[in-house]
PDB file of C-alpha atoms and ligand atoms in Angstrom:
ATOM      1  CA  MET A   1      15.261 -15.226  20.864  1.00  0.00           C
ATOM      2  CA  ASN A   2      12.262 -13.882  18.945  1.00  0.00           C
ATOM      3  CA  THR A   3      11.192 -15.799  15.820  1.00  0.00           C
ATOM      4  CA  GLN A   4      11.848 -13.786  12.676  1.00  0.00           C
ATOM      5  CA  LYS A   5       8.608 -12.504  11.205  1.00  0.00           C
ATOM      6  CA  VAL A   6       7.611 -12.952   7.578  1.00  0.00           C
ATOM      7  CA  ALA A   7       6.182  -9.827   5.952  1.00  0.00           C
ATOM      8  CA  ILE A   8       4.574  -9.539   2.522  1.00  0.00           C
ATOM      9  CA  VAL A   9       4.623  -6.095   0.904  1.00  0.00           C
ATOM     10  CA  THR A  10       2.616  -5.714  -2.309  1.00  0.00           C
ATOM     11  CA  GLY A  11       3.943  -3.219  -4.820  1.00  0.00           C
ATOM     12  CA  GLY A  12       7.192  -3.336  -2.868  1.00  0.00           C
ATOM     13  CA  GLY A  13       9.355  -2.629  -5.912  1.00  0.00           C
ATOM     14  CA  SER A  14       8.727   1.117  -6.102  1.00  0.00           C
ATOM     15  CA  GLY A  15       7.853   4.267  -4.192  1.00  0.00           C
ATOM     16  CA  ILE A  16       6.123   3.876  -0.839  1.00  0.00           C
ATOM     17  CA  GLY A  17       6.150   0.057  -1.019  1.00  0.00           C
ATOM     18  CA  TYR A  18       9.890   0.012  -1.558  1.00  0.00           C
ATOM     19  CA  ALA A  19      10.432   2.307   1.435  1.00  0.00           C
ATOM     20  CA  ILE A  20       8.171   0.060   3.550  1.00  0.00           C
ATOM     21  CA  SER A  21      10.072  -3.052   2.432  1.00  0.00           C
ATOM     22  CA  LYS A  22      13.391  -1.459   3.424  1.00  0.00           C
ATOM     23  CA  ALA A  23      12.026  -0.330   6.798  1.00  0.00           C
ATOM     24  CA  LEU A  24      10.519  -3.734   7.633  1.00  0.00           C
ATOM     25  CA  ALA A  25      13.746  -5.501   6.607  1.00  0.00           C
ATOM     26  CA  ALA A  26      15.828  -3.096   8.709  1.00  0.00           C
ATOM     27  CA  ALA A  27      13.540  -3.949  11.654  1.00  0.00           C
ATOM     28  CA  GLY A  28      14.569  -7.603  11.279  1.00  0.00           C
ATOM     29  CA  ASN A  29      11.635  -9.002   9.308  1.00  0.00           C
ATOM     30  CA  LYS A  30      12.005 -11.344   6.343  1.00  0.00           C
ATOM     31  CA  VAL A  31      10.374  -9.340   3.570  1.00  0.00           C
ATOM     32  CA  MET A  32       8.580 -10.858   0.582  1.00  0.00           C
ATOM     33  CA  ILE A  33       8.394  -8.192  -2.093  1.00  0.00           C
ATOM     34  CA  VAL A  34       5.549  -8.976  -4.480  1.00  0.00           C
ATOM     35  CA  ASP A  35       5.178  -6.779  -7.513  1.00  0.00           C
ATOM     36  CA  LEU A  36       3.859  -6.750 -11.052  1.00  0.00           C
ATOM     37  CA  SER A  37       7.393  -5.898 -12.066  1.00  0.00           C
ATOM     38  CA  LEU A  38       9.766  -8.720 -11.103  1.00  0.00           C
ATOM     39  CA  GLU A  39      12.661  -6.554 -12.205  1.00  0.00           C
ATOM     40  CA  SER A  40      11.910  -3.749  -9.728  1.00  0.00           C
ATOM     41  CA  ALA A  41      11.157  -6.299  -6.967  1.00  0.00           C
ATOM     42  CA  GLN A  42      14.526  -7.964  -7.586  1.00  0.00           C
ATOM     43  CA  LYS A  43      16.317  -4.620  -7.579  1.00  0.00           C
ATOM     44  CA  ALA A  44      14.703  -3.785  -4.227  1.00  0.00           C
ATOM     45  CA  VAL A  45      15.735  -7.199  -2.845  1.00  0.00           C
ATOM     46  CA  GLU A  46      19.342  -6.661  -3.916  1.00  0.00           C
ATOM     47  CA  GLU A  47      19.436  -3.286  -2.184  1.00  0.00           C
ATOM     48  CA  ILE A  48      17.937  -4.726   1.011  1.00  0.00           C
ATOM     49  CA  GLN A  49      20.384  -7.646   0.975  1.00  0.00           C
ATOM     50  CA  SER A  50      23.356  -5.382   0.427  1.00  0.00           C
ATOM     51  CA  ALA A  51      22.279  -3.450   3.544  1.00  0.00           C
ATOM     52  CA  GLY A  52      22.256  -6.759   5.504  1.00  0.00           C
ATOM     53  CA  GLY A  53      18.499  -7.407   5.391  1.00  0.00           C
ATOM     54  CA  GLU A  54      16.527 -10.457   4.276  1.00  0.00           C
ATOM     55  CA  ALA A  55      14.175 -10.232   1.304  1.00  0.00           C
ATOM     56  CA  GLU A  56      12.784 -12.240  -1.583  1.00  0.00           C
ATOM     57  CA  ALA A  57      11.182 -11.142  -4.878  1.00  0.00           C
ATOM     58  CA  HIS A  58       7.955 -12.564  -6.312  1.00  0.00           C
ATOM     59  CA  ALA A  59       6.277 -11.574  -9.578  1.00  0.00           C
ATOM     60  CA  LEU A  60       2.570 -11.166  -8.918  1.00  0.00           C
ATOM     61  CA  ASN A  61      -0.447  -9.336 -10.242  1.00  0.00           C
ATOM     62  CA  VAL A  62      -2.574  -8.677  -7.150  1.00  0.00           C
ATOM     63  CA  ALA A  63      -5.675  -8.542  -9.369  1.00  0.00           C
ATOM     64  CA  GLU A  64      -5.324 -12.271 -10.188  1.00  0.00           C
ATOM     65  CA  HIS A  65      -7.188 -14.238  -7.504  1.00  0.00           C
ATOM     66  CA  LYS A  66      -5.722 -17.707  -8.132  1.00  0.00           C
ATOM     67  CA  GLN A  67      -2.202 -16.385  -8.729  1.00  0.00           C
ATOM     68  CA  VAL A  68      -2.276 -14.497  -5.389  1.00  0.00           C
ATOM     69  CA  ILE A  69      -3.422 -17.605  -3.489  1.00  0.00           C
ATOM     70  CA  SER A  70      -0.740 -19.714  -5.121  1.00  0.00           C
ATOM     71  CA  VAL A  71       2.109 -17.268  -4.353  1.00  0.00           C
ATOM     72  CA  PHE A  72       0.966 -16.636  -0.760  1.00  0.00           C
ATOM     73  CA  ASP A  73       0.522 -20.385  -0.073  1.00  0.00           C
ATOM     74  CA  GLN A  74       3.995 -20.979  -1.454  1.00  0.00           C
ATOM     75  CA  ILE A  75       5.451 -18.252   0.792  1.00  0.00           C
ATOM     76  CA  ALA A  76       3.676 -19.735   3.832  1.00  0.00           C
ATOM     77  CA  GLU A  77       4.911 -23.216   2.980  1.00  0.00           C
ATOM     78  CA  THR A  78       8.509 -22.151   2.384  1.00  0.00           C
ATOM     79  CA  HIS A  79       8.826 -19.839   5.384  1.00  0.00           C
ATOM     80  CA  GLY A  80       6.293 -21.499   7.705  1.00  0.00           C
ATOM     81  CA  ARG A  81       4.246 -18.368   8.449  1.00  0.00           C
ATOM     82  CA  ILE A  82       2.826 -15.041   7.309  1.00  0.00           C
ATOM     83  CA  ASP A  83       2.970 -12.499  10.153  1.00  0.00           C
ATOM     84  CA  ILE A  84       2.561  -9.222   8.297  1.00  0.00           C
ATOM     85  CA  LEU A  85       0.711  -8.179   5.139  1.00  0.00           C
ATOM     86  CA  VAL A  86       1.080  -4.667   3.770  1.00  0.00           C
ATOM     87  CA  ASN A  87      -1.461  -4.093   1.004  1.00  0.00           C
ATOM     88  CA  ASN A  88       0.314  -1.265  -0.751  1.00  0.00           C
ATOM     89  CA  ALA A  89       0.045  -1.985  -4.502  1.00  0.00           C
ATOM     90  CA  GLY A  90      -2.200   0.532  -6.196  1.00  0.00           C
ATOM     91  CA  ILE A  91      -2.663   2.609  -9.313  1.00  0.00           C
ATOM     92  CA  GLY A  92      -3.804   6.176  -9.850  1.00  0.00           C
ATOM     93  CA  SER A  93      -6.684   7.466 -11.958  1.00  0.00           C
ATOM     94  CA  VAL A  94      -7.671  10.991 -12.947  1.00  0.00           C
ATOM     95  CA  GLY A  95     -11.127  12.170 -13.955  1.00  0.00           C
ATOM     96  CA  THR A  96     -14.630  13.194 -12.938  1.00  0.00           C
ATOM     97  CA  ILE A  97     -17.475  10.713 -13.349  1.00  0.00           C
ATOM     98  CA  GLU A  98     -18.076  11.951 -16.917  1.00  0.00           C
ATOM     99  CA  GLU A  99     -14.409  11.473 -17.756  1.00  0.00           C
ATOM    100  CA  THR A 100     -14.151   7.995 -16.218  1.00  0.00           C
ATOM    101  CA  SER A 101     -14.905   5.219 -18.684  1.00  0.00           C
ATOM    102  CA  GLU A 102     -16.299   1.866 -17.632  1.00  0.00           C
ATOM    103  CA  GLU A 103     -12.928   0.311 -18.588  1.00  0.00           C
ATOM    104  CA  GLU A 104     -11.038   2.768 -16.387  1.00  0.00           C
ATOM    105  CA  LEU A 105     -13.346   2.130 -13.424  1.00  0.00           C
ATOM    106  CA  ASP A 106     -12.915  -1.635 -13.833  1.00  0.00           C
ATOM    107  CA  LYS A 107      -9.125  -1.329 -14.112  1.00  0.00           C
ATOM    108  CA  VAL A 108      -8.868   0.695 -10.902  1.00  0.00           C
ATOM    109  CA  TYR A 109     -11.289  -1.640  -9.118  1.00  0.00           C
ATOM    110  CA  GLN A 110      -9.287  -4.716 -10.164  1.00  0.00           C
ATOM    111  CA  VAL A 111      -6.023  -3.476  -8.621  1.00  0.00           C
ATOM    112  CA  ASN A 112      -6.976  -1.121  -5.788  1.00  0.00           C
ATOM    113  CA  VAL A 113     -10.037  -2.941  -4.438  1.00  0.00           C
ATOM    114  CA  LYS A 114      -9.956  -6.537  -5.651  1.00  0.00           C
ATOM    115  CA  GLY A 115      -6.175  -6.609  -5.214  1.00  0.00           C
ATOM    116  CA  VAL A 116      -6.568  -5.844  -1.492  1.00  0.00           C
ATOM    117  CA  TYR A 117      -9.400  -8.370  -1.216  1.00  0.00           C
ATOM    118  CA  ASN A 118      -7.331 -11.036  -3.020  1.00  0.00           C
ATOM    119  CA  CYS A 119      -4.265 -10.563  -0.831  1.00  0.00           C
ATOM    120  CA  ALA A 120      -6.267 -10.457   2.396  1.00  0.00           C
ATOM    121  CA  PHE A 121      -8.254 -13.525   1.273  1.00  0.00           C
ATOM    122  CA  ALA A 122      -5.033 -15.436   0.613  1.00  0.00           C
ATOM    123  CA  ALA A 123      -3.128 -14.272   3.704  1.00  0.00           C
ATOM    124  CA  VAL A 124      -5.722 -14.320   6.501  1.00  0.00           C
ATOM    125  CA  PRO A 125      -5.978 -18.142   6.779  1.00  0.00           C
ATOM    126  CA  HIS A 126      -2.206 -18.252   7.374  1.00  0.00           C
ATOM    127  CA  MET A 127      -2.145 -15.198   9.656  1.00  0.00           C
ATOM    128  CA  LYS A 128      -4.953 -16.604  11.851  1.00  0.00           C
ATOM    129  CA  LYS A 129      -2.765 -19.590  12.728  1.00  0.00           C
ATOM    130  CA  LEU A 130      -0.385 -17.291  14.620  1.00  0.00           C
ATOM    131  CA  PRO A 131      -1.170 -15.842  18.059  1.00  0.00           C
ATOM    132  CA  SER A 132      -0.674 -12.369  16.585  1.00  0.00           C
ATOM    133  CA  SER A 133      -0.445 -10.940  13.098  1.00  0.00           C
ATOM    134  CA  VAL A 134      -0.949  -7.600  11.434  1.00  0.00           C
ATOM    135  CA  MET A 135      -2.286  -6.148   8.203  1.00  0.00           C
ATOM    136  CA  VAL A 136      -1.748  -2.570   7.058  1.00  0.00           C
ATOM    137  CA  ASN A 137      -3.664  -1.288   4.049  1.00  0.00           C
ATOM    138  CA  MET A 138      -2.702   1.708   1.926  1.00  0.00           C
ATOM    139  CA  ALA A 139      -5.682   4.049   1.898  1.00  0.00           C
ATOM    140  CA  SER A 140      -5.436   7.742   0.995  1.00  0.00           C
ATOM    141  CA  ILE A 141      -6.783  11.162   1.937  1.00  0.00           C
ATOM    142  CA  ALA A 142      -9.205  10.377  -0.917  1.00  0.00           C
ATOM    143  CA  SER A 143     -10.739   7.661   1.322  1.00  0.00           C
ATOM    144  CA  SER A 144     -12.457  10.241   3.467  1.00  0.00           C
ATOM    145  CA  VAL A 145     -12.550  13.659   1.756  1.00  0.00           C
ATOM    146  CA  GLY A 146     -13.512  14.796  -1.741  1.00  0.00           C
ATOM    147  CA  ILE A 147     -10.514  15.263  -4.050  1.00  0.00           C
ATOM    148  CA  PRO A 148     -11.172  16.919  -7.427  1.00  0.00           C
ATOM    149  CA  ASP A 149     -11.024  14.741 -10.574  1.00  0.00           C
ATOM    150  CA  ARG A 150     -10.443  11.459  -8.739  1.00  0.00           C
ATOM    151  CA  LEU A 151     -13.749   9.591  -9.055  1.00  0.00           C
ATOM    152  CA  ALA A 152     -12.406   6.062  -9.595  1.00  0.00           C
ATOM    153  CA  TYR A 153      -9.403   6.452  -7.302  1.00  0.00           C
ATOM    154  CA  SER A 154     -11.541   7.844  -4.454  1.00  0.00           C
ATOM    155  CA  MET A 155     -14.070   5.036  -4.896  1.00  0.00           C
ATOM    156  CA  SER A 156     -11.271   2.506  -4.596  1.00  0.00           C
ATOM    157  CA  LYS A 157      -9.600   4.078  -1.573  1.00  0.00           C
ATOM    158  CA  GLY A 158     -12.939   4.439   0.219  1.00  0.00           C
ATOM    159  CA  ALA A 159     -13.282   0.673  -0.183  1.00  0.00           C
ATOM    160  CA  VAL A 160      -9.787   0.133   1.260  1.00  0.00           C
ATOM    161  CA  LEU A 161     -10.790   2.103   4.364  1.00  0.00           C
ATOM    162  CA  THR A 162     -14.001   0.150   4.921  1.00  0.00           C
ATOM    163  CA  MET A 163     -12.393  -3.238   4.165  1.00  0.00           C
ATOM    164  CA  THR A 164      -9.898  -2.318   6.897  1.00  0.00           C
ATOM    165  CA  TYR A 165     -12.679  -1.744   9.431  1.00  0.00           C
ATOM    166  CA  SER A 166     -14.420  -4.960   8.384  1.00  0.00           C
ATOM    167  CA  ILE A 167     -11.312  -7.165   8.615  1.00  0.00           C
ATOM    168  CA  ALA A 168     -10.321  -5.578  11.940  1.00  0.00           C
ATOM    169  CA  LYS A 169     -13.756  -6.395  13.367  1.00  0.00           C
ATOM    170  CA  ASP A 170     -13.982  -9.951  12.029  1.00  0.00           C
ATOM    171  CA  TYR A 171     -10.528 -11.089  13.178  1.00  0.00           C
ATOM    172  CA  VAL A 172      -9.968  -9.170  16.409  1.00  0.00           C
ATOM    173  CA  SER A 173     -10.390 -12.361  18.441  1.00  0.00           C
ATOM    174  CA  ASP A 174      -7.863 -14.161  16.214  1.00  0.00           C
ATOM    175  CA  GLY A 175      -5.090 -11.777  17.242  1.00  0.00           C
ATOM    176  CA  LEU A 176      -5.050 -10.159  13.813  1.00  0.00           C
ATOM    177  CA  ARG A 177      -4.746  -6.388  13.917  1.00  0.00           C
ATOM    178  CA  CYS A 178      -5.790  -4.465  10.811  1.00  0.00           C
ATOM    179  CA  ASN A 179      -5.225  -0.745  10.238  1.00  0.00           C
ATOM    180  CA  CYS A 180      -4.800   1.566   7.297  1.00  0.00           C
ATOM    181  CA  VAL A 181      -2.712   4.628   6.601  1.00  0.00           C
ATOM    182  CA  ALA A 182      -4.001   7.525   4.536  1.00  0.00           C
ATOM    183  CA  PRO A 183      -1.210   9.538   2.947  1.00  0.00           C
ATOM    184  CA  GLY A 184      -1.570  12.930   1.328  1.00  0.00           C
ATOM    185  CA  ARG A 185       0.568  13.472  -1.729  1.00  0.00           C
ATOM    186  CA  VAL A 186       3.877  11.613  -1.492  1.00  0.00           C
ATOM    187  CA  HIS A 187       6.705  12.168  -3.968  1.00  0.00           C
ATOM    188  CA  THR A 188       7.020   8.793  -5.758  1.00  0.00           C
ATOM    189  CA  PRO A 189       7.262   7.549  -9.374  1.00  0.00           C
ATOM    190  CA  LEU A 190       3.414   7.522  -9.406  1.00  0.00           C
ATOM    191  CA  VAL A 191       3.400  11.317  -8.947  1.00  0.00           C
ATOM    192  CA  ASP A 192       6.185  11.823 -11.503  1.00  0.00           C
ATOM    193  CA  ALA A 193       4.298   9.691 -14.055  1.00  0.00           C
ATOM    194  CA  TYR A 194       1.117  11.708 -13.401  1.00  0.00           C
ATOM    195  CA  LEU A 195       2.962  15.004 -14.006  1.00  0.00           C
ATOM    196  CA  GLU A 196       4.700  13.662 -17.107  1.00  0.00           C
ATOM    197  CA  LYS A 197       1.409  12.443 -18.582  1.00  0.00           C
ATOM    198  CA  ASN A 198      -0.830  15.375 -17.715  1.00  0.00           C
ATOM    199  CA  TYR A 199       1.512  18.384 -17.531  1.00  0.00           C
ATOM    200  CA  PRO A 200       4.498  17.614 -19.809  1.00  0.00           C
ATOM    201  CA  ASP A 201       5.154  21.335 -20.468  1.00  0.00           C
ATOM    202  CA  ASN A 202       4.846  22.697 -16.914  1.00  0.00           C
ATOM    203  CA  LYS A 203       5.866  19.824 -14.625  1.00  0.00           C
ATOM    204  CA  ASP A 204       7.876  21.998 -12.218  1.00  0.00           C
ATOM    205  CA  GLU A 205       5.078  24.509 -11.797  1.00  0.00           C
ATOM    206  CA  MET A 206       2.551  21.723 -11.130  1.00  0.00           C
ATOM    207  CA  PHE A 207       4.950  20.034  -8.709  1.00  0.00           C
ATOM    208  CA  GLU A 208       4.994  23.281  -6.692  1.00  0.00           C
ATOM    209  CA  THR A 209       1.198  23.597  -6.849  1.00  0.00           C
ATOM    210  CA  LEU A 210       0.736  20.014  -5.682  1.00  0.00           C
ATOM    211  CA  SER A 211       3.289  20.505  -2.919  1.00  0.00           C
ATOM    212  CA  LYS A 212       1.401  23.527  -1.594  1.00  0.00           C
ATOM    213  CA  THR A 213      -1.906  21.638  -1.347  1.00  0.00           C
ATOM    214  CA  GLN A 214      -0.461  20.163   1.854  1.00  0.00           C
ATOM    215  CA  PRO A 215      -0.675  22.856   4.592  1.00  0.00           C
ATOM    216  CA  ILE A 216       2.840  21.810   5.633  1.00  0.00           C
ATOM    217  CA  GLY A 217       3.987  23.122   2.212  1.00  0.00           C
ATOM    218  CA  ARG A 218       5.508  20.028   0.630  1.00  0.00           C
ATOM    219  CA  MET A 219       4.809  16.464  -0.447  1.00  0.00           C
ATOM    220  CA  GLY A 220       5.551  13.587   1.880  1.00  0.00           C
ATOM    221  CA  GLN A 221       8.561  11.336   1.431  1.00  0.00           C
ATOM    222  CA  PRO A 222       8.136   7.542   1.070  1.00  0.00           C
ATOM    223  CA  ASP A 223      10.338   7.019   4.157  1.00  0.00           C
ATOM    224  CA  GLU A 224       7.908   9.052   6.273  1.00  0.00           C
ATOM    225  CA  ILE A 225       5.028   6.738   5.323  1.00  0.00           C
ATOM    226  CA  ALA A 226       7.266   3.698   5.850  1.00  0.00           C
ATOM    227  CA  ALA A 227       8.105   4.803   9.403  1.00  0.00           C
ATOM    228  CA  LEU A 228       4.400   4.846  10.334  1.00  0.00           C
ATOM    229  CA  VAL A 229       3.750   1.470   8.683  1.00  0.00           C
ATOM    230  CA  LYS A 230       6.789  -0.035  10.432  1.00  0.00           C
ATOM    231  CA  TYR A 231       5.439   1.198  13.758  1.00  0.00           C
ATOM    232  CA  LEU A 232       1.955  -0.226  13.100  1.00  0.00           C
ATOM    233  CA  CYS A 233       3.521  -3.598  12.218  1.00  0.00           C
ATOM    234  CA  SER A 234       5.689  -3.645  15.335  1.00  0.00           C
ATOM    235  CA  ASP A 235       5.056  -5.011  18.805  1.00  0.00           C
ATOM    236  CA  GLU A 236       4.935  -1.413  20.049  1.00  0.00           C
ATOM    237  CA  ALA A 237       1.551  -1.032  18.331  1.00  0.00           C
ATOM    238  CA  THR A 238      -0.197  -4.087  19.794  1.00  0.00           C
ATOM    239  CA  PHE A 239      -3.120  -2.027  21.187  1.00  0.00           C
ATOM    240  CA  ILE A 240      -3.969  -0.515  17.779  1.00  0.00           C
ATOM    241  CA  THR A 241      -6.551  -2.048  15.468  1.00  0.00           C
ATOM    242  CA  GLY A 242      -9.402  -0.841  13.274  1.00  0.00           C
ATOM    243  CA  THR A 243      -7.889   2.612  12.865  1.00  0.00           C
ATOM    244  CA  ASN A 244      -7.166   4.891   9.934  1.00  0.00           C
ATOM    245  CA  PHE A 245      -4.019   7.012  10.236  1.00  0.00           C
ATOM    246  CA  PRO A 246      -3.923  10.177   8.126  1.00  0.00           C
ATOM    247  CA  ILE A 247      -0.319  11.115   7.252  1.00  0.00           C
ATOM    248  CA  ASP A 248      -0.850  14.122   5.057  1.00  0.00           C
ATOM    249  CA  GLY A 249       0.931  17.276   6.195  1.00  0.00           C
ATOM    250  CA  GLY A 250      -2.368  18.492   7.676  1.00  0.00           C
ATOM    251  CA  PHE A 251      -4.425  18.098   4.489  1.00  0.00           C
ATOM    252  CA  VAL A 252      -7.568  16.562   5.929  1.00  0.00           C
ATOM    253  CA  THR A 253      -7.873  18.444   9.191  1.00  0.00           C
ATOM    254  CA  ILE A 254      -6.227  21.863   8.772  1.00  0.00           C
ATOM    255  CA  ASN A 255      -6.644  22.557   5.075  1.00  0.00           C
ATOM    256  CA  ASN A 256      -8.375  25.880   4.488  1.00  0.00           C
TER     257      ASN A 256
HETATM  258  P1  NAD B 301       4.290   3.572  -7.377  1.00  0.00           P
HETATM  259  O1  NAD B 301       3.650   3.603  -8.737  1.00  0.00           O
HETATM  260  O2  NAD B 301       5.588   4.270  -7.168  1.00  0.00           O
HETATM  261  O3  NAD B 301       4.443   2.070  -6.897  1.00  0.00           O
HETATM  262  C1  NAD B 301       3.387   1.152  -6.988  1.00  0.00           C
HETATM  263  C2  NAD B 301       3.957  -0.251  -7.106  1.00  0.00           C
HETATM  264  O4  NAD B 301       2.847  -1.145  -7.190  1.00  0.00           O
HETATM  265  C3  NAD B 301       4.805  -0.450  -8.376  1.00  0.00           C
HETATM  266  O5  NAD B 301       5.997  -1.155  -8.050  1.00  0.00           O
HETATM  267  C4  NAD B 301       3.904  -1.281  -9.278  1.00  0.00           C
HETATM  268  O6  NAD B 301       4.633  -2.161 -10.137  1.00  0.00           O
HETATM  269  C5  NAD B 301       3.098  -2.060  -8.256  1.00  0.00           C
HETATM  270  N1  NAD B 301       1.825  -2.513  -8.810  1.00  0.00           N
HETATM  271  C6  NAD B 301       0.934  -1.793  -9.544  1.00  0.00           C
HETATM  272  N2  NAD B 301      -0.075  -2.578  -9.920  1.00  0.00           N
HETATM  273  C7  NAD B 301       0.178  -3.818  -9.419  1.00  0.00           C
HETATM  274  C8  NAD B 301      -0.497  -5.060  -9.484  1.00  0.00           C
HETATM  275  N3  NAD B 301      -1.632  -5.195 -10.180  1.00  0.00           N
HETATM  276  N4  NAD B 301       0.042  -6.112  -8.834  1.00  0.00           N
HETATM  277  C9  NAD B 301       1.207  -6.012  -8.161  1.00  0.00           C
HETATM  278  N5  NAD B 301       1.903  -4.856  -8.075  1.00  0.00           N
HETATM  279  C10 NAD B 301       1.389  -3.782  -8.698  1.00  0.00           C
HETATM  280  O7  NAD B 301       3.164   4.131  -6.385  1.00  0.00           O
HETATM  281  P2  NAD B 301       3.243   4.804  -4.921  1.00  0.00           P
HETATM  282  O8  NAD B 301       3.059   6.256  -5.089  1.00  0.00           O
HETATM  283  O9  NAD B 301       4.396   4.284  -4.152  1.00  0.00           O
HETATM  284  O10 NAD B 301       1.878   4.265  -4.314  1.00  0.00           O
HETATM  285  C11 NAD B 301       1.799   3.132  -3.470  1.00  0.00           C
HETATM  286  C12 NAD B 301       0.443   3.102  -2.801  1.00  0.00           C
HETATM  287  O11 NAD B 301       0.240   4.289  -2.043  1.00  0.00           O
HETATM  288  C13 NAD B 301      -0.731   3.020  -3.787  1.00  0.00           C
HETATM  289  O12 NAD B 301      -1.744   2.185  -3.248  1.00  0.00           O
HETATM  290  C14 NAD B 301      -1.218   4.454  -3.856  1.00  0.00           C
HETATM  291  O13 NAD B 301      -2.568   4.563  -4.226  1.00  0.00           O
HETATM  292  C15 NAD B 301      -0.986   4.880  -2.407  1.00  0.00           C
HETATM  293  N6  NAD B 301      -0.901   6.333  -2.223  1.00  0.00           N
HETATM  294  C16 NAD B 301       0.046   7.051  -2.906  1.00  0.00           C
HETATM  295  C17 NAD B 301       0.092   8.423  -2.709  1.00  0.00           C
HETATM  296  C18 NAD B 301       1.106   9.269  -3.434  1.00  0.00           C
HETATM  297  O14 NAD B 301       0.944  10.511  -3.422  1.00  0.00           O
HETATM  298  N7  NAD B 301       2.135   8.702  -4.029  1.00  0.00           N
HETATM  299  C19 NAD B 301      -0.811   9.042  -1.820  1.00  0.00           C
HETATM  300  C20 NAD B 301      -1.750   8.271  -1.151  1.00  0.00           C
HETATM  301  C21 NAD B 301      -1.775   6.896  -1.351  1.00  0.00           C
END
């Protein structure tokens, strides 16, 4: 019998992270949902458990270095291992360089860049102890192409892409695979909050406009991203490391 794997999903209480948590639990992994919001993490755990899966909720701010180490060490001690880390937690930011304050840049850096660093820093020593382990980082189309009005967000997602390459290179001989996925626009609470904040009077119209920026004519669904992440975390993907996977309805390569 295969040993049950322990997977940590950051930001697993909402949107894409929630879909990933469900998919990894359905694949038989024990899923640790870490999220700023304990309430949404607990709600996700209840839903996974009621579907017969195994999950646990942990309140955590990925931007807090010591807090991340403490929670990850506790998970490793309790469950004996960390096989999978999905660095999904992230926040959005809108604005050109002139519209991006120093505070905004720092805030985005703390979560989207330092959060990934913190979680990888805390998890890798545990993952290295296993003959094989896997990390998947949540990049974006903004990691590799210019998106209007997204200075801070693009900066942060570019860093996620290059941290992925760096970790993949440094730990390839430790059996640790590291890849990232780069979604186009996916319909999640993050998108709804963006529309509510920036286009309160014409949300539906903007939703349509944003949908059509994907050549495929719609936004992605969280479950579609989760299916790719589940595959990358599985033993079917053992030959894949150091790779970025666009999942964007054709945005990066056939947008014209
Ligand atoms: P979401 O807002 O629905 O969910 C994000 C989750 O992360 C929330 O549960 C939130 O509480 C948690 N979180 C935020 N800051 C945190 C912190 N400091 N510590 C711990 N948890 C924290 O967002 P989503 O749309 O599901 O996005 C998930 C990831 O996918 C993000 O990294 C985002 O940048 C990326 N992404 C999203 C899209 C999209 O169109 N939705 C596209 C490309 C990439």
